[in-house]
CSV table of C-alpha atoms and ligand atoms in Angstrom, one decimal:
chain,number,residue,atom,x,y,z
A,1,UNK,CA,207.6,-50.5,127.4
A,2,UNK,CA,206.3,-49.5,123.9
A,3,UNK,CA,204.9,-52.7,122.0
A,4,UNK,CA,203.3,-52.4,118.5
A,5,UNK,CA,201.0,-55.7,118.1
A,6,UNK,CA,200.8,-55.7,113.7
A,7,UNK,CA,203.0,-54.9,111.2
A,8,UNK,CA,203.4,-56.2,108.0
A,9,UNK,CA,206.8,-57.5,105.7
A,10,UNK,CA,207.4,-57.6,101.7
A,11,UNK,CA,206.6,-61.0,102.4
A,12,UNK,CA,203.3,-60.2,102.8
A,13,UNK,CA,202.1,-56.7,101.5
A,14,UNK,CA,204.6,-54.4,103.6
A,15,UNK,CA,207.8,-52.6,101.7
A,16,UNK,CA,210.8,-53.9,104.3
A,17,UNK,CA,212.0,-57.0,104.7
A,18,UNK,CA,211.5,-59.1,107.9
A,19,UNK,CA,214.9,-58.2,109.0
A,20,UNK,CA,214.9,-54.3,108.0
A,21,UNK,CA,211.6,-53.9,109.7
A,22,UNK,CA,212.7,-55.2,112.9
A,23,UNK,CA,215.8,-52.8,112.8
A,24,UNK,CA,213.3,-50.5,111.9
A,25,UNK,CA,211.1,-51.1,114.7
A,26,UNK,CA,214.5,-50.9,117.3
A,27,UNK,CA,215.6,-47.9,116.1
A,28,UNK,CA,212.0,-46.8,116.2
A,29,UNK,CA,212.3,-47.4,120.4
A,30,UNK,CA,210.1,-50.5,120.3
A,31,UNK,CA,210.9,-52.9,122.5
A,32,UNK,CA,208.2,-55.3,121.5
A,33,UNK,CA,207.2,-56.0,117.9
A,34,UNK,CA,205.1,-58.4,116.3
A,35,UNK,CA,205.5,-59.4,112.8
A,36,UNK,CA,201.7,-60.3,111.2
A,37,UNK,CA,202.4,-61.0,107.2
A,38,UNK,CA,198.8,-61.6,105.7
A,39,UNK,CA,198.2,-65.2,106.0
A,40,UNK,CA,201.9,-66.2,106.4
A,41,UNK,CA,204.4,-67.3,108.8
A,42,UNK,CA,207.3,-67.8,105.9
A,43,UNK,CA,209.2,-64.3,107.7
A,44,UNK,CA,209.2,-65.7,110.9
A,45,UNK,CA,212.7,-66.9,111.2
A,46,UNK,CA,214.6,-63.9,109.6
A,47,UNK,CA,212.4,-61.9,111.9
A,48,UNK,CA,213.5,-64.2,115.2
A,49,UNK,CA,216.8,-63.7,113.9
A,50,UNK,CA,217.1,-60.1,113.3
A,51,UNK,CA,214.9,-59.2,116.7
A,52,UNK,CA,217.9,-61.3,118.9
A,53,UNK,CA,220.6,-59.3,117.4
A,54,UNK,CA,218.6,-56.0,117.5
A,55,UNK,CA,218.4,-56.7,121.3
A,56,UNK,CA,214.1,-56.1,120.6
A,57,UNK,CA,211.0,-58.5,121.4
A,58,UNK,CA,209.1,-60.6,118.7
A,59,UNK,CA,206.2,-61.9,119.3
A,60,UNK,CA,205.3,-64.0,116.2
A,61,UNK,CA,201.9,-63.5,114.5
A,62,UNK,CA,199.9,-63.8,111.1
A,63,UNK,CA,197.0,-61.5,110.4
A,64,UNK,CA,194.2,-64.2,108.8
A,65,UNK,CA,191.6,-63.0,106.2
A,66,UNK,CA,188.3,-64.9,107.6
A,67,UNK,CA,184.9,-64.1,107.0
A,68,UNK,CA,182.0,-63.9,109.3
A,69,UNK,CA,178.2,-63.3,108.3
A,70,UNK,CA,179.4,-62.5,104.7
A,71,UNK,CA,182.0,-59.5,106.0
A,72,UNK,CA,185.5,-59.7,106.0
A,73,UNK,CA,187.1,-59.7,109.1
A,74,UNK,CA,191.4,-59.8,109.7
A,75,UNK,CA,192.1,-61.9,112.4
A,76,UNK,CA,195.5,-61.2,114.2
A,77,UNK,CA,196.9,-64.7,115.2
A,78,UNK,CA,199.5,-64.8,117.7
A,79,UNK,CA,202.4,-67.4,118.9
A,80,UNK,CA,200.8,-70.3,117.2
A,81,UNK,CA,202.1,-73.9,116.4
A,82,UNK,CA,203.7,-72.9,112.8
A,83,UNK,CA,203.9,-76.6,112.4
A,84,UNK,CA,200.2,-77.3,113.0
A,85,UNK,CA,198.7,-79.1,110.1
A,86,UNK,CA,195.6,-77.8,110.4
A,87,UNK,CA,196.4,-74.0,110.9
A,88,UNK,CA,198.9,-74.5,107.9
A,89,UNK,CA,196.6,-76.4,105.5
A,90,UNK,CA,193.7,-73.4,106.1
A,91,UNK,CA,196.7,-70.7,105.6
A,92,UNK,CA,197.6,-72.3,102.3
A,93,UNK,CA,194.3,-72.8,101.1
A,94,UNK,CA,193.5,-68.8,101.6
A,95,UNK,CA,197.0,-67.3,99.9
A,96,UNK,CA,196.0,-69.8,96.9
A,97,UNK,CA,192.5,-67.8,96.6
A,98,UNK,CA,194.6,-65.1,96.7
A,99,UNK,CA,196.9,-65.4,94.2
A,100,UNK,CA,194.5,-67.8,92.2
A,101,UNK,CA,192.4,-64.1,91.3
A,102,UNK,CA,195.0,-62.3,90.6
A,103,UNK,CA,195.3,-63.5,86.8
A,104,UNK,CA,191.2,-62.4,86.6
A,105,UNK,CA,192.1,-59.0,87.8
A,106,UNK,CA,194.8,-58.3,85.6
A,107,UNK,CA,192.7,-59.8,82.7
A,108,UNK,CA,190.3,-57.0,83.6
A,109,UNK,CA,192.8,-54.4,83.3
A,110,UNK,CA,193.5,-55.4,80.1
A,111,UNK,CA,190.5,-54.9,79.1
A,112,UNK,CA,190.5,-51.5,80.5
A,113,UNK,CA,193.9,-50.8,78.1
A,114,UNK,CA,195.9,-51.2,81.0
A,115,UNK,CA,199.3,-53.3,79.8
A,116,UNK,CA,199.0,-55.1,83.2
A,117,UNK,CA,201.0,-58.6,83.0
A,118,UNK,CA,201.7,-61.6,85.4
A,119,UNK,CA,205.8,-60.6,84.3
A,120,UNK,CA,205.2,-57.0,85.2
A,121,UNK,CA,203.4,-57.7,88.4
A,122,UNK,CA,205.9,-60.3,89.9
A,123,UNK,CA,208.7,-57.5,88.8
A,124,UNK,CA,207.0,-55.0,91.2
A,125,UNK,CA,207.1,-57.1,94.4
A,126,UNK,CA,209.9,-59.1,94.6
A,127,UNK,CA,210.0,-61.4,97.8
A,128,UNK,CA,206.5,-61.1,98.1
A,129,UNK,CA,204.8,-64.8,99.1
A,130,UNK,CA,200.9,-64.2,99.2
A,131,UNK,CA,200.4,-62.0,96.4
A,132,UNK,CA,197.3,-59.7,96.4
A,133,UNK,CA,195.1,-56.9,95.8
A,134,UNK,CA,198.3,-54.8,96.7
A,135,UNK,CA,200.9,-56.0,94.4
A,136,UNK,CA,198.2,-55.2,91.6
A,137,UNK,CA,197.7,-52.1,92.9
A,138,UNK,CA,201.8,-51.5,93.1
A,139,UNK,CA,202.0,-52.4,89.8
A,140,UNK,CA,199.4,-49.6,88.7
A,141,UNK,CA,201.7,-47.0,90.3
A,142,UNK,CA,204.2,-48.5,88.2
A,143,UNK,CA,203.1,-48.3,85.2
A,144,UNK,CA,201.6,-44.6,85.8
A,145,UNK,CA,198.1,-45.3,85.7
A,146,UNK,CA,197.8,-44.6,89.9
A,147,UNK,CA,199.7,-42.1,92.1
A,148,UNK,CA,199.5,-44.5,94.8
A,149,UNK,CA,197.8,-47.4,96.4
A,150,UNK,CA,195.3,-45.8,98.1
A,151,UNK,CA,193.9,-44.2,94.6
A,152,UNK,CA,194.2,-48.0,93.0
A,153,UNK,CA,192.1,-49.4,95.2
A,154,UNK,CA,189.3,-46.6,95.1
A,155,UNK,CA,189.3,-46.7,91.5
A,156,UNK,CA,190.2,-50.0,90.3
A,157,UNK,CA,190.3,-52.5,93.5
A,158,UNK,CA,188.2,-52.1,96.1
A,159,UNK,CA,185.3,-54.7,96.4
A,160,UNK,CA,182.6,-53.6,93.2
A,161,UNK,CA,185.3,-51.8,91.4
A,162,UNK,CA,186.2,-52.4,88.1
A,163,UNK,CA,189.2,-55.3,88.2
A,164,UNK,CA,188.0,-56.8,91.7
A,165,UNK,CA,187.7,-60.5,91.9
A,166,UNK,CA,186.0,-62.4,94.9
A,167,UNK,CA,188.7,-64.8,96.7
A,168,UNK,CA,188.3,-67.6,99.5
A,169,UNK,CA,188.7,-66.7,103.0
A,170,UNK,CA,188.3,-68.9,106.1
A,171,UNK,CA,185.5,-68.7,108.2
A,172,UNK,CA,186.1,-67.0,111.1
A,173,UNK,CA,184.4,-70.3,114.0
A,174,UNK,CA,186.3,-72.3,112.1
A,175,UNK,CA,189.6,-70.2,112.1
A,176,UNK,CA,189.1,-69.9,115.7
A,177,UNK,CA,189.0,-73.5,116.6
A,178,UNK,CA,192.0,-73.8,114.4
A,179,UNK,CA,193.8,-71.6,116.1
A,180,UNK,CA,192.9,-73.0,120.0
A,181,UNK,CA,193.9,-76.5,118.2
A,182,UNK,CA,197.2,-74.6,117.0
A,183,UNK,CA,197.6,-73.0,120.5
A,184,UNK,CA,197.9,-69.5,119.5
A,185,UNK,CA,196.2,-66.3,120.3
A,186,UNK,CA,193.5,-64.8,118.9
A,187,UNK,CA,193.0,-61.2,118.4
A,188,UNK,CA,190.8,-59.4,115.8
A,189,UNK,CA,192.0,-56.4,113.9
A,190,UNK,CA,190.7,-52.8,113.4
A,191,UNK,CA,187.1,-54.7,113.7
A,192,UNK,CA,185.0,-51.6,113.1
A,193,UNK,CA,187.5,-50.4,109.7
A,194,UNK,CA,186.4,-50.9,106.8
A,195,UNK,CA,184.1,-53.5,105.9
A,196,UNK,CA,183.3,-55.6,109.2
A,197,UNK,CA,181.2,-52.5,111.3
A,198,UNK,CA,178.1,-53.9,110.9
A,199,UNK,CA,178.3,-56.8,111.7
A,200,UNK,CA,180.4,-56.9,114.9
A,201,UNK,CA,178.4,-55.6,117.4
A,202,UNK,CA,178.8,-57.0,120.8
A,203,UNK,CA,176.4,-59.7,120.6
A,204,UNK,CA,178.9,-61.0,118.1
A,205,UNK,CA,181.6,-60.0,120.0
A,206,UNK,CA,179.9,-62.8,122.8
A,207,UNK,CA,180.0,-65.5,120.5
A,208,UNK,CA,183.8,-64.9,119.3
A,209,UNK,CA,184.6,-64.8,122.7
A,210,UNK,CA,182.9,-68.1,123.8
A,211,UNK,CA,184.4,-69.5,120.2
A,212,UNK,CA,187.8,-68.9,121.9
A,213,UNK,CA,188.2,-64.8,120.6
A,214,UNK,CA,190.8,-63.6,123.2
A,215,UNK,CA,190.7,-60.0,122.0
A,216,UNK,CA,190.4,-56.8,120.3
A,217,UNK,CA,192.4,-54.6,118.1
A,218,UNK,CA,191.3,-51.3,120.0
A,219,UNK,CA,193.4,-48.7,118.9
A,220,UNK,CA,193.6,-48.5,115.3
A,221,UNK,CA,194.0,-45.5,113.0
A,222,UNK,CA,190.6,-46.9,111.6
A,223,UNK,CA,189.0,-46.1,114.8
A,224,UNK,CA,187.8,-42.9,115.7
A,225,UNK,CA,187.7,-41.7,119.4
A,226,UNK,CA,184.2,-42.8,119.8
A,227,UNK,CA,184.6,-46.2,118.0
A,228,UNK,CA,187.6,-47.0,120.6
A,229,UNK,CA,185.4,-46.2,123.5
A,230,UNK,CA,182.8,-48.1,122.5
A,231,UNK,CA,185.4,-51.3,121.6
A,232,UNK,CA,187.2,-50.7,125.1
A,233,UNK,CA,183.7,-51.1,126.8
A,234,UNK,CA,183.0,-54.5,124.8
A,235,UNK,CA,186.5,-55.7,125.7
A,236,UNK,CA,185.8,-54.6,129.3
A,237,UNK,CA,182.2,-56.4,129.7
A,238,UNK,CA,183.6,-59.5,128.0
A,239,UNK,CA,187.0,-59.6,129.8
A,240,UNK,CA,189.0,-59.8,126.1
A,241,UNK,CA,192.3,-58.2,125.7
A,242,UNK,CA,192.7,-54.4,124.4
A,243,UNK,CA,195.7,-53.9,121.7
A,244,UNK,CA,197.0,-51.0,119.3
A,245,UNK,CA,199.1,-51.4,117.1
A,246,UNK,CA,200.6,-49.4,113.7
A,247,UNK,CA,199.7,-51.8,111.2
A,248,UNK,CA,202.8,-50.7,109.5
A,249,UNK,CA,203.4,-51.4,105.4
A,250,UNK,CA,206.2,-49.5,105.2
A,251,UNK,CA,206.0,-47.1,102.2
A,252,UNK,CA,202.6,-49.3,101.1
A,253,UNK,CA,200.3,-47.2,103.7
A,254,UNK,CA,201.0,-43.7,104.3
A,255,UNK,CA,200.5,-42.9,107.9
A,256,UNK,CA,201.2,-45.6,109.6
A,257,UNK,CA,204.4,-45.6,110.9
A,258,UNK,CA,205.6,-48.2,113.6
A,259,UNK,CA,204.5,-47.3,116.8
A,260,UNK,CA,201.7,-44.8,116.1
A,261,UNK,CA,199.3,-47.0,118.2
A,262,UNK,CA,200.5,-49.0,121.1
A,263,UNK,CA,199.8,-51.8,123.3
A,264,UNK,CA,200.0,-51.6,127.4
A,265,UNK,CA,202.6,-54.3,129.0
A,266,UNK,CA,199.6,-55.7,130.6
A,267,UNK,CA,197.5,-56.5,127.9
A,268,UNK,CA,201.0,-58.0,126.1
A,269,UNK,CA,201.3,-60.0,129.5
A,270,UNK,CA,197.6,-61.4,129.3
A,271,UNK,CA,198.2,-63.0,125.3
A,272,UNK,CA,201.4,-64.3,126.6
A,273,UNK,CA,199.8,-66.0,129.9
A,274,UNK,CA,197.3,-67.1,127.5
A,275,UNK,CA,200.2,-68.8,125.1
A,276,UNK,CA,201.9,-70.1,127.6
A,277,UNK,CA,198.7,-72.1,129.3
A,278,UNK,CA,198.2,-73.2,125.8
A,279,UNK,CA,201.6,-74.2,125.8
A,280,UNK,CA,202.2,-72.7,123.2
A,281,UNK,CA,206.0,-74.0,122.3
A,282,UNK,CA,207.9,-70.5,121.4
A,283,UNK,CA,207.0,-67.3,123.0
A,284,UNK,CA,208.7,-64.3,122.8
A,285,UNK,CA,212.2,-63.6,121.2
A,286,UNK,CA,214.8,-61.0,122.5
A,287,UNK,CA,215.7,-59.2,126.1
A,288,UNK,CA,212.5,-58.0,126.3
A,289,UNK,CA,210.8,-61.1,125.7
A,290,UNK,CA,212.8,-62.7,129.1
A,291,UNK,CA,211.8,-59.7,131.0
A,292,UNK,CA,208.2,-60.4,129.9
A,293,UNK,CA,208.4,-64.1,130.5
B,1,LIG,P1,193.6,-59.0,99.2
B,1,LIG,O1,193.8,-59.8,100.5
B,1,LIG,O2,194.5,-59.4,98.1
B,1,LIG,O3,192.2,-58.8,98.8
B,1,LIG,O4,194.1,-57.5,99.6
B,1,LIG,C1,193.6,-56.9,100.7
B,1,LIG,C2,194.7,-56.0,101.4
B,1,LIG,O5,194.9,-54.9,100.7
B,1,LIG,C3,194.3,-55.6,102.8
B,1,LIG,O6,194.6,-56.5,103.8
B,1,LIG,C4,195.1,-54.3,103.0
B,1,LIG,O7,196.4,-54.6,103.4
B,1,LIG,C5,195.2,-53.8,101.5
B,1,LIG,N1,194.2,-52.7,101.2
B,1,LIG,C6,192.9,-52.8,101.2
B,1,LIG,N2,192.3,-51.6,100.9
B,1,LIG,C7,193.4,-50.7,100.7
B,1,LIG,C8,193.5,-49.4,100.4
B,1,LIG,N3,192.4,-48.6,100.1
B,1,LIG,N4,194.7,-48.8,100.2
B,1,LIG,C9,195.8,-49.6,100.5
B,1,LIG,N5,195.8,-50.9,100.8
B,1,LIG,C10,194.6,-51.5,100.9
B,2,LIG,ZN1,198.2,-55.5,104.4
B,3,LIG,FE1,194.0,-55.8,108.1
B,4,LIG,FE1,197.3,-55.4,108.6
Protein backbone atom coordinates (compact mmCIF):
# COMPACT_ATOMS: atom_id res chain seq x y z
CA UNK A 1 0.00 0.00 0.00
CA UNK A 2 1.70 3.38 -0.89
CA UNK A 3 0.45 6.24 1.64
CA UNK A 4 1.81 9.79 1.36
CA UNK A 5 1.12 11.47 5.03
CA UNK A 6 1.37 15.69 3.74
CA UNK A 7 0.39 17.40 0.98
CA UNK A 8 -0.82 20.62 0.58
CA UNK A 9 -4.04 22.33 -1.60
CA UNK A 10 -4.53 26.09 -3.15
CA UNK A 11 -6.40 26.33 -0.17
CA UNK A 12 -3.49 26.51 1.67
CA UNK A 13 -0.13 27.20 -0.35
CA UNK A 14 -0.35 24.15 -2.85
CA UNK A 15 -1.25 24.78 -6.83
CA UNK A 16 -4.35 22.00 -7.15
CA UNK A 17 -7.45 22.10 -5.74
CA UNK A 18 -8.58 19.69 -3.02
CA UNK A 19 -10.37 17.63 -5.53
CA UNK A 20 -7.64 17.73 -8.44
CA UNK A 21 -5.02 16.71 -5.92
CA UNK A 22 -6.75 13.79 -4.79
CA UNK A 23 -7.31 12.59 -8.55
CA UNK A 24 -3.86 13.49 -8.73
CA UNK A 25 -2.78 11.42 -5.91
CA UNK A 26 -5.05 8.18 -7.47
CA UNK A 27 -3.70 8.34 -10.68
CA UNK A 28 -0.37 8.83 -8.95
CA UNK A 29 -1.06 4.95 -7.42
CA UNK A 30 -1.65 6.20 -3.89
CA UNK A 31 -4.01 4.53 -2.16
CA UNK A 32 -3.80 6.60 0.97
CA UNK A 33 -3.48 10.35 0.99
CA UNK A 34 -3.60 12.93 3.49
CA UNK A 35 -4.61 16.38 2.78
CA UNK A 36 -2.58 18.87 5.44
CA UNK A 37 -3.50 22.68 4.21
CA UNK A 38 -1.27 25.07 6.53
CA UNK A 39 -3.44 25.78 9.44
CA UNK A 40 -6.77 24.77 7.77
CA UNK A 41 -9.33 22.27 7.53
CA UNK A 42 -11.70 24.46 5.02
CA UNK A 43 -10.61 21.58 2.02
CA UNK A 44 -11.58 18.85 3.92
CA UNK A 45 -14.94 18.05 2.47
CA UNK A 46 -14.18 18.51 -1.33
CA UNK A 47 -11.24 16.34 -0.51
CA UNK A 48 -13.70 13.50 1.37
CA UNK A 49 -15.69 13.95 -1.59
CA UNK A 50 -13.32 13.54 -4.37
CA UNK A 51 -11.19 10.64 -2.48
CA UNK A 52 -14.78 8.35 -2.37
CA UNK A 53 -15.31 8.75 -6.00
CA UNK A 54 -11.55 8.30 -6.76
CA UNK A 55 -11.90 4.95 -5.00
CA UNK A 56 -8.49 6.31 -2.77
CA UNK A 57 -8.02 6.83 1.20
CA UNK A 58 -8.07 10.28 3.01
CA UNK A 59 -6.94 10.60 6.05
CA UNK A 60 -7.77 14.24 7.07
CA UNK A 61 -4.95 16.45 8.52
CA UNK A 62 -3.73 20.18 8.99
CA UNK A 63 0.00 20.97 9.17
CA UNK A 64 0.09 23.73 12.36
CA UNK A 65 2.78 26.42 12.52
CA UNK A 66 3.83 26.27 16.39
CA UNK A 67 6.81 27.36 17.93
CA UNK A 68 8.99 25.73 20.50
CA UNK A 69 12.04 27.36 22.36
CA UNK A 70 11.88 30.38 19.84
CA UNK A 71 12.14 27.88 16.49
CA UNK A 72 9.44 27.19 14.32
CA UNK A 73 8.24 23.87 14.21
CA UNK A 74 5.16 22.43 11.57
CA UNK A 75 3.12 20.14 13.31
CA UNK A 76 1.22 17.63 11.14
CA UNK A 77 -2.28 17.13 12.88
CA UNK A 78 -4.25 14.28 12.00
CA UNK A 79 -8.11 13.16 12.18
CA UNK A 80 -9.06 15.75 14.62
CA UNK A 81 -12.46 17.10 15.97
CA UNK A 82 -12.90 19.90 13.04
CA UNK A 83 -15.58 21.14 15.25
CA UNK A 84 -13.43 21.48 18.40
CA UNK A 85 -13.63 24.95 19.66
CA UNK A 86 -10.47 25.10 20.98
CA UNK A 87 -8.45 23.51 18.11
CA UNK A 88 -10.46 25.91 15.79
CA UNK A 89 -10.18 29.20 17.82
CA UNK A 90 -6.04 28.48 18.00
CA UNK A 91 -6.26 27.76 13.99
CA UNK A 92 -8.02 31.07 13.41
CA UNK A 93 -5.94 32.99 15.57
CA UNK A 94 -2.63 31.72 13.60
CA UNK A 95 -4.00 32.26 9.72
CA UNK A 96 -4.94 35.94 11.11
CA UNK A 97 -1.09 36.49 12.02
CA UNK A 98 -0.67 35.27 8.88
CA UNK A 99 -2.53 37.22 6.69
CA UNK A 100 -2.42 40.21 9.28
CA UNK A 101 1.65 40.65 7.98
CA UNK A 102 1.10 40.32 4.74
CA UNK A 103 0.13 44.22 4.17
CA UNK A 104 3.73 44.94 6.10
CA UNK A 105 5.51 42.79 3.59
CA UNK A 106 4.06 44.21 0.62
CA UNK A 107 4.59 47.75 2.13
CA UNK A 108 8.25 46.79 2.18
CA UNK A 109 8.32 45.85 -1.36
CA UNK A 110 7.21 49.00 -2.18
CA UNK A 111 9.66 50.46 -0.85
CA UNK A 112 12.03 48.41 -2.66
CA UNK A 113 10.15 49.76 -6.11
CA UNK A 114 8.40 46.65 -6.33
CA UNK A 115 4.48 47.58 -7.57
CA UNK A 116 3.44 44.85 -5.09
CA UNK A 117 -0.46 45.44 -4.12
CA UNK A 118 -3.07 43.70 -1.81
CA UNK A 119 -5.27 43.60 -5.57
CA UNK A 120 -2.32 42.06 -7.41
CA UNK A 121 -1.58 39.53 -4.65
CA UNK A 122 -5.24 38.19 -4.07
CA UNK A 123 -5.21 38.00 -8.28
CA UNK A 124 -2.33 35.51 -7.99
CA UNK A 125 -3.88 32.99 -5.62
CA UNK A 126 -7.29 32.65 -6.16
CA UNK A 127 -8.98 30.11 -3.59
CA UNK A 128 -6.30 30.45 -1.37
CA UNK A 129 -7.75 30.78 2.51
CA UNK A 130 -4.53 31.35 4.81
CA UNK A 131 -2.63 33.56 2.75
CA UNK A 132 1.21 33.74 3.31
CA UNK A 133 4.81 34.09 2.76
CA UNK A 134 3.95 32.12 -0.49
CA UNK A 135 1.31 34.03 -2.29
CA UNK A 136 3.81 37.06 -1.85
CA UNK A 137 6.32 35.17 -3.15
CA UNK A 138 3.82 34.05 -6.24
CA UNK A 139 3.09 37.33 -6.86
CA UNK A 140 6.94 38.26 -7.30
CA UNK A 141 7.16 35.61 -10.04
CA UNK A 142 4.30 37.41 -11.39
CA UNK A 143 5.32 40.49 -11.78
CA UNK A 144 8.91 39.32 -13.02
CA UNK A 145 10.93 40.41 -10.25
CA UNK A 146 11.59 36.26 -9.25
CA UNK A 147 12.02 33.21 -11.46
CA UNK A 148 10.37 31.21 -8.82
CA UNK A 149 9.54 30.73 -5.25
CA UNK A 150 12.36 29.37 -4.11
CA UNK A 151 14.54 32.58 -5.37
CA UNK A 152 11.74 34.89 -3.54
CA UNK A 153 12.15 33.58 -0.44
CA UNK A 154 16.15 33.58 -0.52
CA UNK A 155 16.14 37.03 -1.57
CA UNK A 156 13.19 38.80 -0.39
CA UNK A 157 11.25 36.28 2.30
CA UNK A 158 13.00 34.24 4.20
CA UNK A 159 13.27 35.16 8.06
CA UNK A 160 15.94 38.46 8.11
CA UNK A 161 15.41 39.24 4.50
CA UNK A 162 14.38 42.27 3.29
CA UNK A 163 10.16 42.27 3.26
CA UNK A 164 9.90 39.50 6.11
CA UNK A 165 7.47 40.23 8.88
CA UNK A 166 7.41 38.19 12.25
CA UNK A 167 3.68 36.51 12.64
CA UNK A 168 1.96 34.54 15.61
CA UNK A 169 2.25 30.94 15.91
CA UNK A 170 0.95 28.58 18.57
CA UNK A 171 3.07 27.16 21.08
CA UNK A 172 3.86 23.92 20.36
CA UNK A 173 2.65 22.24 24.62
CA UNK A 174 -0.10 24.17 24.14
CA UNK A 175 -0.93 22.94 20.47
CA UNK A 176 -0.40 19.56 21.79
CA UNK A 177 -2.94 19.63 24.53
CA UNK A 178 -5.23 21.09 22.02
CA UNK A 179 -4.98 18.59 19.86
CA UNK A 180 -5.41 15.43 22.66
CA UNK A 181 -8.51 17.69 23.70
CA UNK A 182 -9.55 17.69 19.88
CA UNK A 183 -8.76 13.93 19.63
CA UNK A 184 -6.40 13.99 16.76
CA UNK A 185 -2.97 12.90 16.08
CA UNK A 186 0.02 14.40 16.42
CA UNK A 187 2.91 14.11 14.16
CA UNK A 188 5.79 16.66 13.64
CA UNK A 189 7.03 17.55 10.19
CA UNK A 190 10.58 17.43 8.49
CA UNK A 191 11.74 18.33 12.24
CA UNK A 192 15.41 18.69 11.46
CA UNK A 193 14.55 21.01 7.89
CA UNK A 194 14.98 24.11 8.03
CA UNK A 195 14.76 26.08 11.05
CA UNK A 196 13.88 23.62 14.04
CA UNK A 197 17.55 21.41 14.04
CA UNK A 198 18.73 22.77 16.92
CA UNK A 199 16.50 22.60 18.95
CA UNK A 200 14.96 19.18 18.66
CA UNK A 201 17.27 16.94 19.91
CA UNK A 202 15.91 13.91 21.71
CA UNK A 203 15.70 15.29 25.04
CA UNK A 204 13.03 17.38 23.48
CA UNK A 205 11.87 14.82 21.55
CA UNK A 206 11.00 13.19 25.39
CA UNK A 207 9.06 15.95 26.49
CA UNK A 208 6.79 16.13 23.16
CA UNK A 209 6.28 12.71 23.53
CA UNK A 210 5.14 12.79 27.31
CA UNK A 211 3.08 16.18 26.06
CA UNK A 212 1.12 13.70 23.91
CA UNK A 213 3.74 13.93 20.55
CA UNK A 214 2.74 10.60 18.76
CA UNK A 215 5.37 10.96 16.05
CA UNK A 216 7.88 11.87 13.56
CA UNK A 217 7.94 13.00 10.08
CA UNK A 218 11.08 10.68 9.24
CA UNK A 219 11.47 10.65 5.71
CA UNK A 220 11.48 14.00 4.30
CA UNK A 221 13.34 15.41 1.32
CA UNK A 222 14.83 17.81 4.06
CA UNK A 223 16.45 14.88 5.61
CA UNK A 224 19.51 13.57 4.52
CA UNK A 225 20.35 9.77 5.00
CA UNK A 226 22.11 10.36 8.20
CA UNK A 227 19.46 12.84 9.62
CA UNK A 228 16.70 9.94 8.96
CA UNK A 229 18.79 7.47 10.84
CA UNK A 230 19.30 9.35 13.58
CA UNK A 231 15.26 10.46 13.67
CA UNK A 232 14.30 6.62 13.15
CA UNK A 233 16.47 5.83 16.33
CA UNK A 234 14.67 8.64 18.42
CA UNK A 235 11.32 7.32 17.13
CA UNK A 236 12.54 3.81 18.04
CA UNK A 237 13.81 4.63 21.83
CA UNK A 238 10.63 6.67 22.39
CA UNK A 239 8.19 4.29 20.74
CA UNK A 240 6.66 7.38 18.32
CA UNK A 241 5.46 6.67 14.97
CA UNK A 242 7.89 6.95 11.71
CA UNK A 243 6.10 8.79 8.56
CA UNK A 244 7.26 10.06 4.97
CA UNK A 245 5.53 11.78 3.05
CA UNK A 246 5.97 14.20 -0.31
CA UNK A 247 4.89 17.37 1.07
CA UNK A 248 3.48 18.08 -2.29
CA UNK A 249 2.60 21.92 -3.48
CA UNK A 250 1.98 21.14 -6.74
CA UNK A 251 3.82 23.43 -9.13
CA UNK A 252 4.74 25.78 -5.71
CA UNK A 253 7.81 23.24 -4.71
CA UNK A 254 9.83 21.70 -7.38
CA UNK A 255 10.64 18.20 -6.44
CA UNK A 256 8.19 17.12 -4.54
CA UNK A 257 5.92 15.18 -6.33
CA UNK A 258 3.25 12.94 -4.51
CA UNK A 259 4.58 9.92 -3.41
CA UNK A 260 8.40 10.63 -3.38
CA UNK A 261 8.44 9.68 0.40
CA UNK A 262 6.21 7.16 1.80
CA UNK A 263 4.67 5.84 4.85
CA UNK A 264 4.59 1.90 5.83
CA UNK A 265 0.86 0.44 6.45
CA UNK A 266 1.93 -0.13 9.97
CA UNK A 267 2.88 3.13 11.01
CA UNK A 268 -0.61 4.39 9.14
CA UNK A 269 -2.28 1.54 11.29
CA UNK A 270 -0.62 2.88 14.67
CA UNK A 271 -2.15 6.92 14.04
CA UNK A 272 -5.39 5.32 13.17
CA UNK A 273 -5.48 2.85 16.43
CA UNK A 274 -4.44 5.97 18.10
CA UNK A 275 -7.65 8.07 16.54
CA UNK A 276 -9.85 5.56 17.08
CA UNK A 277 -8.96 5.14 21.04
CA UNK A 278 -9.31 8.83 21.08
CA UNK A 279 -12.44 8.33 19.44
CA UNK A 280 -11.84 10.27 17.20
CA UNK A 281 -15.42 10.64 15.23
CA UNK A 282 -14.27 10.24 11.37
CA UNK A 283 -11.36 8.24 10.32
CA UNK A 284 -10.47 7.38 7.08
CA UNK A 285 -12.40 7.91 3.79
CA UNK A 286 -12.45 5.52 0.64
CA UNK A 287 -11.92 1.56 -0.01
CA UNK A 288 -8.77 1.68 1.38
CA UNK A 289 -9.75 3.43 4.46
CA UNK A 290 -12.32 0.13 5.23
CA UNK A 291 -9.52 -2.15 4.49
CA UNK A 292 -7.43 -0.19 7.07
CA UNK A 293 -10.21 0.04 9.56
P1 LIG B 1 4.29 31.68 6.18
O1 LIG B 1 3.62 30.65 7.01
O2 LIG B 1 3.36 32.63 5.53
O3 LIG B 1 5.40 32.37 6.93
O4 LIG B 1 4.98 30.88 4.98
C1 LIG B 1 5.78 29.77 5.28
C2 LIG B 1 5.59 28.71 4.22
O5 LIG B 1 6.30 29.09 3.07
C3 LIG B 1 6.18 27.37 4.60
O6 LIG B 1 5.25 26.59 5.28
C4 LIG B 1 6.52 26.75 3.28
O7 LIG B 1 5.40 26.07 2.74
C5 LIG B 1 6.82 27.95 2.41
N1 LIG B 1 8.27 28.17 2.24
C6 LIG B 1 9.16 28.50 3.19
N2 LIG B 1 10.39 28.65 2.65
C7 LIG B 1 10.27 28.41 1.33
C8 LIG B 1 11.18 28.41 0.23
N3 LIG B 1 12.49 28.68 0.38
N4 LIG B 1 10.69 28.12 -0.99
C9 LIG B 1 9.39 27.84 -1.16
N5 LIG B 1 8.48 27.83 -0.15
C10 LIG B 1 8.92 28.11 1.07
ZN1 LIG C 1 3.44 24.97 2.48
FE1 LIG D 1 6.18 22.41 6.67
FE1 LIG E 1 4.07 21.19 4.31
Amino acid sequence: MTIDLHTHSSVSDGTEPPAALVRAAAAAGLEVVALTDHDTTAGWDEAVVAAEEAGIGLVRGIEVSTHFRDAGVHLLVYLPDATDAGLQDELARIVAGRAGRVPAMLARLRELGIPATEEALAAASPGNQVTGRPHVADLLVRLGVVADRDEAFARYLSDGGPAYVDRYSADLLDMLARVEAARGVAVVAHPWGRGSADVLDEAAFGTLADAGLAGIEVDHLDHDAAARARLRAIAHRLDLVVTGSSDHHGAGKTGHPLGVETTAPDQLRRILDRAAAFGSPTTLAGPAGKELR
